[in-house]
PDB file of C-alpha atoms in Angstrom:
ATOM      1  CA  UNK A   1     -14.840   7.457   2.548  1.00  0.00           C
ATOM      2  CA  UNK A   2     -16.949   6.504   5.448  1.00  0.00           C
ATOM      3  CA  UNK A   3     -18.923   3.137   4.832  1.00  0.00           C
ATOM      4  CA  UNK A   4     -20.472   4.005   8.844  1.00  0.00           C
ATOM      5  CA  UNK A   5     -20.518   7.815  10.172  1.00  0.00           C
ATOM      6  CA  UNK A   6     -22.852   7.806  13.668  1.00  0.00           C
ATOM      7  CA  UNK A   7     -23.093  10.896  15.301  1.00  0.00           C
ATOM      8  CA  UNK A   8     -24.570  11.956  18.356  1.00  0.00           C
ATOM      9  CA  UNK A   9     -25.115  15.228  19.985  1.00  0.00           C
ATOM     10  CA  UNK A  10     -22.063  17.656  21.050  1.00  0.00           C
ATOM     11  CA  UNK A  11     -21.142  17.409  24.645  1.00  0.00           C
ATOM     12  CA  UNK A  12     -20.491  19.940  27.622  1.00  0.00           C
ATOM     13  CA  UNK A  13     -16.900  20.777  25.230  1.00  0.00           C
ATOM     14  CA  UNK A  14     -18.948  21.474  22.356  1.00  0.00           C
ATOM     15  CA  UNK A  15     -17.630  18.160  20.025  1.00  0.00           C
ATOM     16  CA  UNK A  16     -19.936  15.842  18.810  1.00  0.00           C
ATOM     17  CA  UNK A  17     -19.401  11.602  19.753  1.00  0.00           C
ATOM     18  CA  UNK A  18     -18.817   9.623  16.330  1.00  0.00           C
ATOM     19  CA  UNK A  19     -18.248   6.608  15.322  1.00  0.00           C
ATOM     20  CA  UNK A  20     -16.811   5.881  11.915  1.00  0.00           C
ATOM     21  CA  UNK A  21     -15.466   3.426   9.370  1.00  0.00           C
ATOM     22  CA  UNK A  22     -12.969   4.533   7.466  1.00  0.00           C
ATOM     23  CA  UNK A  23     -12.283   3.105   3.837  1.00  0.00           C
ATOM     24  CA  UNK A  24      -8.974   4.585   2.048  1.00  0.00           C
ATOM     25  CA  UNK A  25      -9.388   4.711  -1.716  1.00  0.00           C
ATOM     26  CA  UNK A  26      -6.639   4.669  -4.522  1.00  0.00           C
ATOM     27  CA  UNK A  27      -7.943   8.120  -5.543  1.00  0.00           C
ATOM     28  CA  UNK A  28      -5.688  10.814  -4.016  1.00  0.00           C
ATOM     29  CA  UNK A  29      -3.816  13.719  -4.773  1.00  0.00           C
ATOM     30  CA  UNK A  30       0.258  14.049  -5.634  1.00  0.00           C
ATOM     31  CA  UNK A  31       2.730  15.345  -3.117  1.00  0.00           C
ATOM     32  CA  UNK A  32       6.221  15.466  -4.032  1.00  0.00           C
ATOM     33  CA  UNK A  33       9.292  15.838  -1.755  1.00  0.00           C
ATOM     34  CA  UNK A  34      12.818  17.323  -2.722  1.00  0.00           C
ATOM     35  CA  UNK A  35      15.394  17.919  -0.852  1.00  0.00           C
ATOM     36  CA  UNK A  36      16.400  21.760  -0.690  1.00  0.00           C
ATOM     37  CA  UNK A  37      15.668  25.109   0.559  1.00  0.00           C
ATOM     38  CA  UNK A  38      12.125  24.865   2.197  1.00  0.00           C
ATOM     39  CA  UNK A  39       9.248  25.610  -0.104  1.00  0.00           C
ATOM     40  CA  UNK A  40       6.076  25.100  -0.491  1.00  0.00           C
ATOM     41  CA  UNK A  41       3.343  24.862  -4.214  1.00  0.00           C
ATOM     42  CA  UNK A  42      -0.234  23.674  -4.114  1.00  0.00           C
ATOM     43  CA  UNK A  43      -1.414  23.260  -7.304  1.00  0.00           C
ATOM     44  CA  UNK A  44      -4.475  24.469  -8.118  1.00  0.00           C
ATOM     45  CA  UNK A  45      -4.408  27.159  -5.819  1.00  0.00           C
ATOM     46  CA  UNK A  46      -7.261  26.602  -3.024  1.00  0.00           C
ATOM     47  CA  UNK A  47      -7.111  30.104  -1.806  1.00  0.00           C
ATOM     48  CA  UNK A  48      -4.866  29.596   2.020  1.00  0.00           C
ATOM     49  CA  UNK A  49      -2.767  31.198   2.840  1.00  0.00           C
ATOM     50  CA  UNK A  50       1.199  28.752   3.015  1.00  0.00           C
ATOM     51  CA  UNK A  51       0.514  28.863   6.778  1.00  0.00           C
ATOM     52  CA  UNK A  52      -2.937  27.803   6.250  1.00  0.00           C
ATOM     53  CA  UNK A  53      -2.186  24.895   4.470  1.00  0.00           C
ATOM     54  CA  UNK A  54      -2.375  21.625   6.444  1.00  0.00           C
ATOM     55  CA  UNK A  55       0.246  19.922   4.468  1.00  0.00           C
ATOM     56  CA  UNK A  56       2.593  22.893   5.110  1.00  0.00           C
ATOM     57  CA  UNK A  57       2.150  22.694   8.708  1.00  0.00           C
ATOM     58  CA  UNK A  58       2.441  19.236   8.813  1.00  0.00           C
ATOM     59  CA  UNK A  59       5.799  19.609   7.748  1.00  0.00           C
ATOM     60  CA  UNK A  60       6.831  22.675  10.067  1.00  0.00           C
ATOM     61  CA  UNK A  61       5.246  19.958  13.264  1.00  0.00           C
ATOM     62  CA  UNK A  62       7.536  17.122  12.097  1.00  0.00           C
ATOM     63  CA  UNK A  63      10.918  19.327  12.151  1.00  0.00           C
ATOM     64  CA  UNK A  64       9.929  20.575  15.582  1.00  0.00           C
ATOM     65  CA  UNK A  65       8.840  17.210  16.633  1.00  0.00           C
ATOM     66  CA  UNK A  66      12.500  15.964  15.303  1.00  0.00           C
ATOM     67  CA  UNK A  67      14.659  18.912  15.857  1.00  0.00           C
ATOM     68  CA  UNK A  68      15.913  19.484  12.683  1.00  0.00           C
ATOM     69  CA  UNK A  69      15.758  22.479   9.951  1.00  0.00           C
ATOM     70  CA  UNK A  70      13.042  22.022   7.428  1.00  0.00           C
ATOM     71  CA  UNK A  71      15.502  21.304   4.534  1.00  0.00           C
ATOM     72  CA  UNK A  72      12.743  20.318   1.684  1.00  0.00           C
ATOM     73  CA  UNK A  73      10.550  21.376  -0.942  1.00  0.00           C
ATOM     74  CA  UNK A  74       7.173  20.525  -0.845  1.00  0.00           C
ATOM     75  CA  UNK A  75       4.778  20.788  -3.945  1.00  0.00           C
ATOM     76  CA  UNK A  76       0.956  19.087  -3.513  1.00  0.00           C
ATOM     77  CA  UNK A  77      -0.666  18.427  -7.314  1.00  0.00           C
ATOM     78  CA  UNK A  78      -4.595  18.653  -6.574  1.00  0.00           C
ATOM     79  CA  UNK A  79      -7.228  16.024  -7.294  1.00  0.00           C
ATOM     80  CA  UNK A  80      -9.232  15.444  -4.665  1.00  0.00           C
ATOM     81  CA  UNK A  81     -11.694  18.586  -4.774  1.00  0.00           C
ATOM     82  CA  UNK A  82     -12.339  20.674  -1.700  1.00  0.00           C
ATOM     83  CA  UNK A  83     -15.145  20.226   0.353  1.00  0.00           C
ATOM     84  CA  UNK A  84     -16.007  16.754  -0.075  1.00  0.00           C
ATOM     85  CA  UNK A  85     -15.785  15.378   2.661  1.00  0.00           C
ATOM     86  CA  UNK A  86     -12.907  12.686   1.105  1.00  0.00           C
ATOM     87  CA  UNK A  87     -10.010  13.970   3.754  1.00  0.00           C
ATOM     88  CA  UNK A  88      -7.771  15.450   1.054  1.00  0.00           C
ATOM     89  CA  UNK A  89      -5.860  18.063   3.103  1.00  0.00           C
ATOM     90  CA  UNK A  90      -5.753  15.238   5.450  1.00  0.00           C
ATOM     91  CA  UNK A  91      -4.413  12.255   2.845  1.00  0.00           C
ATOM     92  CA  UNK A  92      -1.734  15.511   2.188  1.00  0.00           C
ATOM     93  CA  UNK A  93      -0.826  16.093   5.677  1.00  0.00           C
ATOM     94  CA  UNK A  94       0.010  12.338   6.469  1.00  0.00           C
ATOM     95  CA  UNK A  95       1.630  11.937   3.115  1.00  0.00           C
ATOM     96  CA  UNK A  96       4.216  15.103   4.106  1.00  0.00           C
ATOM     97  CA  UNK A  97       4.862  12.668   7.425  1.00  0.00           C
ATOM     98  CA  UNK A  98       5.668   9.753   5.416  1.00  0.00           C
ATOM     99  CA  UNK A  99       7.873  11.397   3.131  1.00  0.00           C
ATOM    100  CA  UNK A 100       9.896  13.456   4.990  1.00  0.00           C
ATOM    101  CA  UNK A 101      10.119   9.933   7.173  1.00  0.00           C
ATOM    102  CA  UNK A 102      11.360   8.453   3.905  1.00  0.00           C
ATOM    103  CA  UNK A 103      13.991  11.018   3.721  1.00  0.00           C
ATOM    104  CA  UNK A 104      15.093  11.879   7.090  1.00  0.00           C
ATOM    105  CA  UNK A 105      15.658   7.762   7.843  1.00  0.00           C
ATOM    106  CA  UNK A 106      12.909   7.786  10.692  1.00  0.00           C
ATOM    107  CA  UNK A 107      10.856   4.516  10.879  1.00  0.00           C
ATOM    108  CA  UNK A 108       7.711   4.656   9.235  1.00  0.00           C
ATOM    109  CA  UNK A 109       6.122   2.835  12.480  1.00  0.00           C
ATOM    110  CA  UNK A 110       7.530   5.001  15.107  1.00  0.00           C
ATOM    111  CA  UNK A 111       4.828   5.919  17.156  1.00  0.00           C
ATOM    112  CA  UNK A 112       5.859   9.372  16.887  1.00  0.00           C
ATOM    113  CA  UNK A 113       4.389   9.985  13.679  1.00  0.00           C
ATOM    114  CA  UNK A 114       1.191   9.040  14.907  1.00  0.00           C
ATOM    115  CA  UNK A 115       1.437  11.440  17.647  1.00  0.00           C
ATOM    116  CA  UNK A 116       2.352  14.437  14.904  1.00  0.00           C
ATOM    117  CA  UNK A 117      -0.412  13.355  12.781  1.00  0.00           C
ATOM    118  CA  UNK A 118      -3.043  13.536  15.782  1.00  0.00           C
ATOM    119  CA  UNK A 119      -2.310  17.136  16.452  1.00  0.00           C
ATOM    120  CA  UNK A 120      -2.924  18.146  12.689  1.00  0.00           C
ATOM    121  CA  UNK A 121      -6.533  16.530  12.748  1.00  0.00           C
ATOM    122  CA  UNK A 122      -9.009  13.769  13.858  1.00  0.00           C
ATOM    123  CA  UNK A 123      -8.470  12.043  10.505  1.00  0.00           C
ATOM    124  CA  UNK A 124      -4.739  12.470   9.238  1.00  0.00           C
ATOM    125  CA  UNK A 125      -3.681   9.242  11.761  1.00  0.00           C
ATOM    126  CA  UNK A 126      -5.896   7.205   9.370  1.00  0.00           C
ATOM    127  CA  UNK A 127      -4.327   8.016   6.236  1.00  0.00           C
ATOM    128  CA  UNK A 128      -0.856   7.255   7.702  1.00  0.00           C
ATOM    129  CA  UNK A 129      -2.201   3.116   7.765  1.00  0.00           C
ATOM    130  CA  UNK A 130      -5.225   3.488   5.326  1.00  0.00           C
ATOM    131  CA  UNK A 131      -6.659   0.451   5.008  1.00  0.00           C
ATOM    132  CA  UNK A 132      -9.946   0.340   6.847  1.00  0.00           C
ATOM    133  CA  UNK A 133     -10.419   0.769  10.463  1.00  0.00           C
ATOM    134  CA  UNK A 134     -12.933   1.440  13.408  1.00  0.00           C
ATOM    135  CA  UNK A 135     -12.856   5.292  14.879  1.00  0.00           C
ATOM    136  CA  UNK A 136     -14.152   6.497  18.100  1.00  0.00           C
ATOM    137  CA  UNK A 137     -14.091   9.277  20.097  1.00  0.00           C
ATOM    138  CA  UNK A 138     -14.564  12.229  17.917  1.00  0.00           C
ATOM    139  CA  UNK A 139     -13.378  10.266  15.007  1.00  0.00           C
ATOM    140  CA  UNK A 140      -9.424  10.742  16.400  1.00  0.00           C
ATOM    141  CA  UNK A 141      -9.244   7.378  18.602  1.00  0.00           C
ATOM    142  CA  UNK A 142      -8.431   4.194  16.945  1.00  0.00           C
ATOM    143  CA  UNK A 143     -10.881   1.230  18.222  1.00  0.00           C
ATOM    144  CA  UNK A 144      -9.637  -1.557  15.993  1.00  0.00           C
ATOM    145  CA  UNK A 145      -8.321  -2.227  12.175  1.00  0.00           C
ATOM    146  CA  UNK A 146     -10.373  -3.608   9.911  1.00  0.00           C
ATOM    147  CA  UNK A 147     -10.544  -6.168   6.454  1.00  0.00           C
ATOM    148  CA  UNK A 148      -9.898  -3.334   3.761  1.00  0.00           C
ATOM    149  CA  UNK A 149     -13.185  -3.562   1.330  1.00  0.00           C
ATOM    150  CA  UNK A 150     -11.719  -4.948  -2.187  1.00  0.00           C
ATOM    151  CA  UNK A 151     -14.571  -3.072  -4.690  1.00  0.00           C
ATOM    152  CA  UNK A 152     -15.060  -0.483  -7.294  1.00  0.00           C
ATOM    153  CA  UNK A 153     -15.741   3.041  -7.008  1.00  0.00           C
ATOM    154  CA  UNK A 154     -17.837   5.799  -8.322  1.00  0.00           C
ATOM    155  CA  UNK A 155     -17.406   9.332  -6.464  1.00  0.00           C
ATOM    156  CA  UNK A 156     -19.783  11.571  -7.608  1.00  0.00           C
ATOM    157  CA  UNK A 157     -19.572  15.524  -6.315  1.00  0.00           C
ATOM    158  CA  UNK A 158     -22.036  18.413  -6.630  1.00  0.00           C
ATOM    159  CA  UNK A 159     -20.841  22.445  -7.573  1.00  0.00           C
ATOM    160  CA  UNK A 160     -21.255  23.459  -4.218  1.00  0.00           C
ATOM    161  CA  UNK A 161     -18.933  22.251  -1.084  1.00  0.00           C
ATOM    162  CA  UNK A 162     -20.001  21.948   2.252  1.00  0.00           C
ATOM    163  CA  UNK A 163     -17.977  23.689   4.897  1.00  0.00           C
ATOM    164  CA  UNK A 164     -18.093  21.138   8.134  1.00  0.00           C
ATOM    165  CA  UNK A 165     -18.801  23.232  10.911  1.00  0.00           C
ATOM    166  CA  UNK A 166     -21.674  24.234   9.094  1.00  0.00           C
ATOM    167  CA  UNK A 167     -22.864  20.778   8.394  1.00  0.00           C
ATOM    168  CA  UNK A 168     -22.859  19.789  12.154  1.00  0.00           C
ATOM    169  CA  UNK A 169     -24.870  23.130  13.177  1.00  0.00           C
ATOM    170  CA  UNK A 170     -27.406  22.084  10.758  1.00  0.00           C
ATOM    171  CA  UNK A 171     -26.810  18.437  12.697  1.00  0.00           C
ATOM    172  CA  UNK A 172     -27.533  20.228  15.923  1.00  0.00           C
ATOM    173  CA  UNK A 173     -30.711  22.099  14.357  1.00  0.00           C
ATOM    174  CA  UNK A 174     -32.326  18.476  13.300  1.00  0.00           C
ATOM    175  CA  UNK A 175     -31.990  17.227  16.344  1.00  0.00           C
ATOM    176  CA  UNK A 176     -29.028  13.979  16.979  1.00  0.00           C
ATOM    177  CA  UNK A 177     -30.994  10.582  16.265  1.00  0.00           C
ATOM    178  CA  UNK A 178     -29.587   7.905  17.961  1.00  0.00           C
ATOM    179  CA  UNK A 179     -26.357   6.558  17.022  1.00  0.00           C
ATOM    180  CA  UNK A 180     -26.584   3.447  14.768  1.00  0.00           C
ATOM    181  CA  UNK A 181     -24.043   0.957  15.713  1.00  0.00           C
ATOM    182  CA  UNK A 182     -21.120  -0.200  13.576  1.00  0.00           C
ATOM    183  CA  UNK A 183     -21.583  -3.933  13.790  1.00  0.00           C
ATOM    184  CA  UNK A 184     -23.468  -4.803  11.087  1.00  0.00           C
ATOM    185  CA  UNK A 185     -21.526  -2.467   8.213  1.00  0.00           C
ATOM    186  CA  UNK A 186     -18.673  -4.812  10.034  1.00  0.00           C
ATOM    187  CA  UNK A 187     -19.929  -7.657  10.287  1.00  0.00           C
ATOM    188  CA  UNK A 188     -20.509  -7.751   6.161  1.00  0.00           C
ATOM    189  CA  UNK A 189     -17.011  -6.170   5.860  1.00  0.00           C
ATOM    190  CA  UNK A 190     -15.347  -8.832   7.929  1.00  0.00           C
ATOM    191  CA  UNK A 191     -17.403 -11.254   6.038  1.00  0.00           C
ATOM    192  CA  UNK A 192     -15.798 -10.157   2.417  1.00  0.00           C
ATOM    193  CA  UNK A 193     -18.820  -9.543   0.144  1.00  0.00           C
ATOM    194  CA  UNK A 194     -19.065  -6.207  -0.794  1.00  0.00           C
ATOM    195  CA  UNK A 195     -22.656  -6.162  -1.610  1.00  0.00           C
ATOM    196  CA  UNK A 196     -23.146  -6.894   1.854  1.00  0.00           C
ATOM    197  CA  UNK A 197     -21.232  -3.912   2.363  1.00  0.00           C
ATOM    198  CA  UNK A 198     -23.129  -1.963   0.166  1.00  0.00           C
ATOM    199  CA  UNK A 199     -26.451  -2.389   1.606  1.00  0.00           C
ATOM    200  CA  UNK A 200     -25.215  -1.241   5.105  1.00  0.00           C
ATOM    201  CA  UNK A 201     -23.814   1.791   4.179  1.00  0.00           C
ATOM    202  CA  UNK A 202     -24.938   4.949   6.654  1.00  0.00           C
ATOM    203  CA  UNK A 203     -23.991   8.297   7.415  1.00  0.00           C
ATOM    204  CA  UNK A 204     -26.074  10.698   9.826  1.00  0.00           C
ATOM    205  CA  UNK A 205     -24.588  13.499   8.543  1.00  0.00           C
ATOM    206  CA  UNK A 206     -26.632  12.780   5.032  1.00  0.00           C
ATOM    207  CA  UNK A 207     -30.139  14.817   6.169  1.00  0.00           C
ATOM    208  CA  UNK A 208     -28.348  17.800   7.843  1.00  0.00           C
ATOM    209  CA  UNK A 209     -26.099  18.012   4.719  1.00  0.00           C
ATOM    210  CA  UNK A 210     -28.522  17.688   1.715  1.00  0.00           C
ATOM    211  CA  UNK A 211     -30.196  20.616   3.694  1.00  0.00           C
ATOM    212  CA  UNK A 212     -27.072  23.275   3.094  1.00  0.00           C
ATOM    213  CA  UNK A 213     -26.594  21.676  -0.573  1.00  0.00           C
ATOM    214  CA  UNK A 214     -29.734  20.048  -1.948  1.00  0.00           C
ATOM    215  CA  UNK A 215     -27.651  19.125  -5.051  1.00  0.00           C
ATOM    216  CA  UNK A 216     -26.471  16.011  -2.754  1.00  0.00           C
ATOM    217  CA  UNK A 217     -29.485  13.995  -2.634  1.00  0.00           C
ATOM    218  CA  UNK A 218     -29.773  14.466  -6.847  1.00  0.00           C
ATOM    219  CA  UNK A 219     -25.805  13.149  -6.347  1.00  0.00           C
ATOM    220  CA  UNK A 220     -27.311  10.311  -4.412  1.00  0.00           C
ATOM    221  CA  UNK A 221     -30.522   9.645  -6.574  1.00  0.00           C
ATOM    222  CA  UNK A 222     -28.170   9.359  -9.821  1.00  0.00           C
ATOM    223  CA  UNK A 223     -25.476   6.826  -8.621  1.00  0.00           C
ATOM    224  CA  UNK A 224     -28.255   4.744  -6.959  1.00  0.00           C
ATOM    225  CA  UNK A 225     -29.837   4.569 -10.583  1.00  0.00           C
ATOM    226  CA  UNK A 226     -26.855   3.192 -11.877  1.00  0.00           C
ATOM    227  CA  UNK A 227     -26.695  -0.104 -13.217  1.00  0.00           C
ATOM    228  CA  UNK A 228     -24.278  -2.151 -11.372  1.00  0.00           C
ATOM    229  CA  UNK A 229     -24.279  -0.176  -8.159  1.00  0.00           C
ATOM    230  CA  UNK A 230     -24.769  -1.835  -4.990  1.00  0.00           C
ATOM    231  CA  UNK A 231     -25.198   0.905  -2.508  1.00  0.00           C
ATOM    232  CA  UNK A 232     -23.910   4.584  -2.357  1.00  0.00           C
ATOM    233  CA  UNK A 233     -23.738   6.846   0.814  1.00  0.00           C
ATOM    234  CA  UNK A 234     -22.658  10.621   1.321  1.00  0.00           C
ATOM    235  CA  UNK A 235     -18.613  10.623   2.079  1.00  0.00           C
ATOM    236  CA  UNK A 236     -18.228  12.618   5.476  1.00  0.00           C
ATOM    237  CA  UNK A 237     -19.986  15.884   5.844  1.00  0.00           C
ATOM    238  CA  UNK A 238     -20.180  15.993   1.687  1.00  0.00           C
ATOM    239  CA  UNK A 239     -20.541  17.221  -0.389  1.00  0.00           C
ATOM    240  CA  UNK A 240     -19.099  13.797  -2.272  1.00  0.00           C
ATOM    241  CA  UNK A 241     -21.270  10.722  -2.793  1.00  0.00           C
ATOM    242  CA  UNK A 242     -19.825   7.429  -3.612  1.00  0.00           C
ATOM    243  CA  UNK A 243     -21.068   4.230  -4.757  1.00  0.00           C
ATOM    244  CA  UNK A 244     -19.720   0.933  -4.208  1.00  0.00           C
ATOM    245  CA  UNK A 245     -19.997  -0.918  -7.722  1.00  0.00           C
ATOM    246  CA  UNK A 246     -19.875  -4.581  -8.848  1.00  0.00           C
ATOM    247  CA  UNK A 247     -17.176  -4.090 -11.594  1.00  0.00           C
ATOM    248  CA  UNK A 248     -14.972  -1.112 -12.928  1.00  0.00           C
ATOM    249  CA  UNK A 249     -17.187  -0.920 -15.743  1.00  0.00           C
ATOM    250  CA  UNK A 250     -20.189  -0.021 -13.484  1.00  0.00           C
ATOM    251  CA  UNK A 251     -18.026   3.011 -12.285  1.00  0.00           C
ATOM    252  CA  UNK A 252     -17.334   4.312 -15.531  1.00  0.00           C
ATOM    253  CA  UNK A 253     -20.869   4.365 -16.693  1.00  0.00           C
ATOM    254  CA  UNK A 254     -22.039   5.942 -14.018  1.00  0.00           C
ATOM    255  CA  UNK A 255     -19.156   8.409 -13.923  1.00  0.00           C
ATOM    256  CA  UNK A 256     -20.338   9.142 -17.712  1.00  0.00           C
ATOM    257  CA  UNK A 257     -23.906   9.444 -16.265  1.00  0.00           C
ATOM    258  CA  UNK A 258     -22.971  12.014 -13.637  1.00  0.00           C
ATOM    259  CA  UNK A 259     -20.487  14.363 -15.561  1.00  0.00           C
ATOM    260  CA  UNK A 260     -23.494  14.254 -18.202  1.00  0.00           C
ATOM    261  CA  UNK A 261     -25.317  16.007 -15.661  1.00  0.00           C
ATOM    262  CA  UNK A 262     -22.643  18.253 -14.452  1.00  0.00           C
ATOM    263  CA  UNK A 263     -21.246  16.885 -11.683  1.00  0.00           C
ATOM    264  CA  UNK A 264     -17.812  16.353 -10.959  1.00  0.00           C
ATOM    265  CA  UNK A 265     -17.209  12.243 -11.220  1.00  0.00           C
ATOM    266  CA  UNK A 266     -14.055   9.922 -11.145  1.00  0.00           C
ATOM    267  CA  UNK A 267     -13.774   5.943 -10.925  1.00  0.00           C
ATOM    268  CA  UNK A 268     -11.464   4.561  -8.373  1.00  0.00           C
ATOM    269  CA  UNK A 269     -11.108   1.548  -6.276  1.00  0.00           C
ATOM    270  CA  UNK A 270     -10.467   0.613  -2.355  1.00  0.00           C
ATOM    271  CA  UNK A 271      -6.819   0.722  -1.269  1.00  0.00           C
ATOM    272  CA  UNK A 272      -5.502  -1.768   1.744  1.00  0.00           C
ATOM    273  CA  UNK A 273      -2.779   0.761   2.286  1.00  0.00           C
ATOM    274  CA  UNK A 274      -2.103   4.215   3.409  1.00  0.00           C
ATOM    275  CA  UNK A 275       0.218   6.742   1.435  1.00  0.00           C
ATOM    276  CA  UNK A 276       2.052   5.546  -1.198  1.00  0.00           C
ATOM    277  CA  UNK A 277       5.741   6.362  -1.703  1.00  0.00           C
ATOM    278  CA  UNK A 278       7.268   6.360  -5.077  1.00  0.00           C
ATOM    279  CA  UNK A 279      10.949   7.515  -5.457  1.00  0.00           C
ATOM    280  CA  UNK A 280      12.091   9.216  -8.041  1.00  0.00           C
TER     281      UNK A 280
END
């Protein structure tokens, strides 16, 4: 999730500045790594095509990158819904990295996975690290890592997705506010409490958002009304909303409160790490 999303107005290339910080979550989806003949399973089906599929072509850049035949079978269980704004083909595409790492014997800090995850997306570097940490740029350049936020949380998602180019035209139509700065969300993360966190939450995406899928500021209205929820903010472009909760029993009420309402909900927490590898 993003605990600070500033965004100004696209420049003479056509990308917008941002400046984000990024909070990994334990939340995530499942991908699993075999060796084998070279295969490839999402599950649900999301509708791409293989070659479409960001975790798929993560795997086809790091053979190239390493000169070697793609000699595994990939299979990616779904959680994380699409269109959220919560970076699941990205958490997927830096997860294929660090497994096929794992397996080939390549150091999980060569710099050279960074450089294959930076050519699949602005994001997929993150999730390689997770943690929390300062973007720039267009949300692709590291600034500086960060304390990783220790709290419970509520992710709340409308029906309806919101497709991200779509979400930054409607930006554009608004008009780009100034970009708020970053210190004070870090400051209060730097300082531990993650009330203070909570109340300095912002994402200028929110407005430009709620206007393709009103359903998000109902998303927002109901976790704010939750007891035991400090502050809650729009992940990304949405169409996700999170809230930042003082206990895991906060999160599961309101995750009963939201699903009541129809909304897809699940409780999680903050994770100080990036993918996780489990061996079989």
């Amino acid at each position: 999730v993003n605990l600070h999303l500033a965004v100004g107005g696209p420049g003479p290339d056509g990308y917008h500045p941002v400046q984000t910080v990024l909070q990994a979550l334990a939340f995530g989806d499942t991908v699993t790594i075999e060796p084998g003949e070279p295969t490839f399973h999402c599950s649900p089906d999301l509708g791409l095509t293989t070659d479409e599929n960001l975790a798929w072509r993560a795997a086809h850049a790091m053979a190239e990158a390493f000169e070697r035949a793609l000699d595994a079978a990939i299979t990616v269980e779904k959680r994380v819904p699409a269109g959220a704004g919560l970076g699941g083909a990205s958490a997927d595409a830096a997860a294929v990295i660090v497994g096929l790492a794992d397996l080939w014997g390549i150091d999980a800090r060569s710099e050279r996975l960074a450089e294959i995850a930076r050519t699949l997306g602005a994001d997929v570097p993150f999730f390689l690290e997770g943690g929390a940490a300062l973007y720039a740029g267009h949300g692709d350049v590291l600034v500086r890592r960060l304390p990783s936020l220790d709290a419970s949380i509520v992710l709340v998602k409308p029906a309806e997705p919101v497709a991200t180019a779509a979400a930054y035209a409607a930006f554009d139509d608004l008009g780009a506010p100034t970009m708020e700065p970053a210190e004070p969300l870090i400051a209060a993360l730097e300082s531990g409490g993650a009330r203070a966190v909570a109340t300095r939450l912002h994402n200028a995406m929110t407005a430009s958002s709620a206007r393709l899928v009103t359903a998000i500021a109902d998303a927002l209205a109901l976790v704010r009304a939750c007891p035991g929820v400090a502050g809650a903010a729009m992940a990304g472009s949405g169409s996700a909303v999170f809230g930042i909760c003082e206990g895991d029993a906060s999160a599961a009420e309101c995750v009963s409160r939201a699903e009541s309402e129809g909304f897809w909900a699940t409780a999680t927490r903050t994770h100080a790490g990036g993918c996780v590898i489990e061996r079989a």
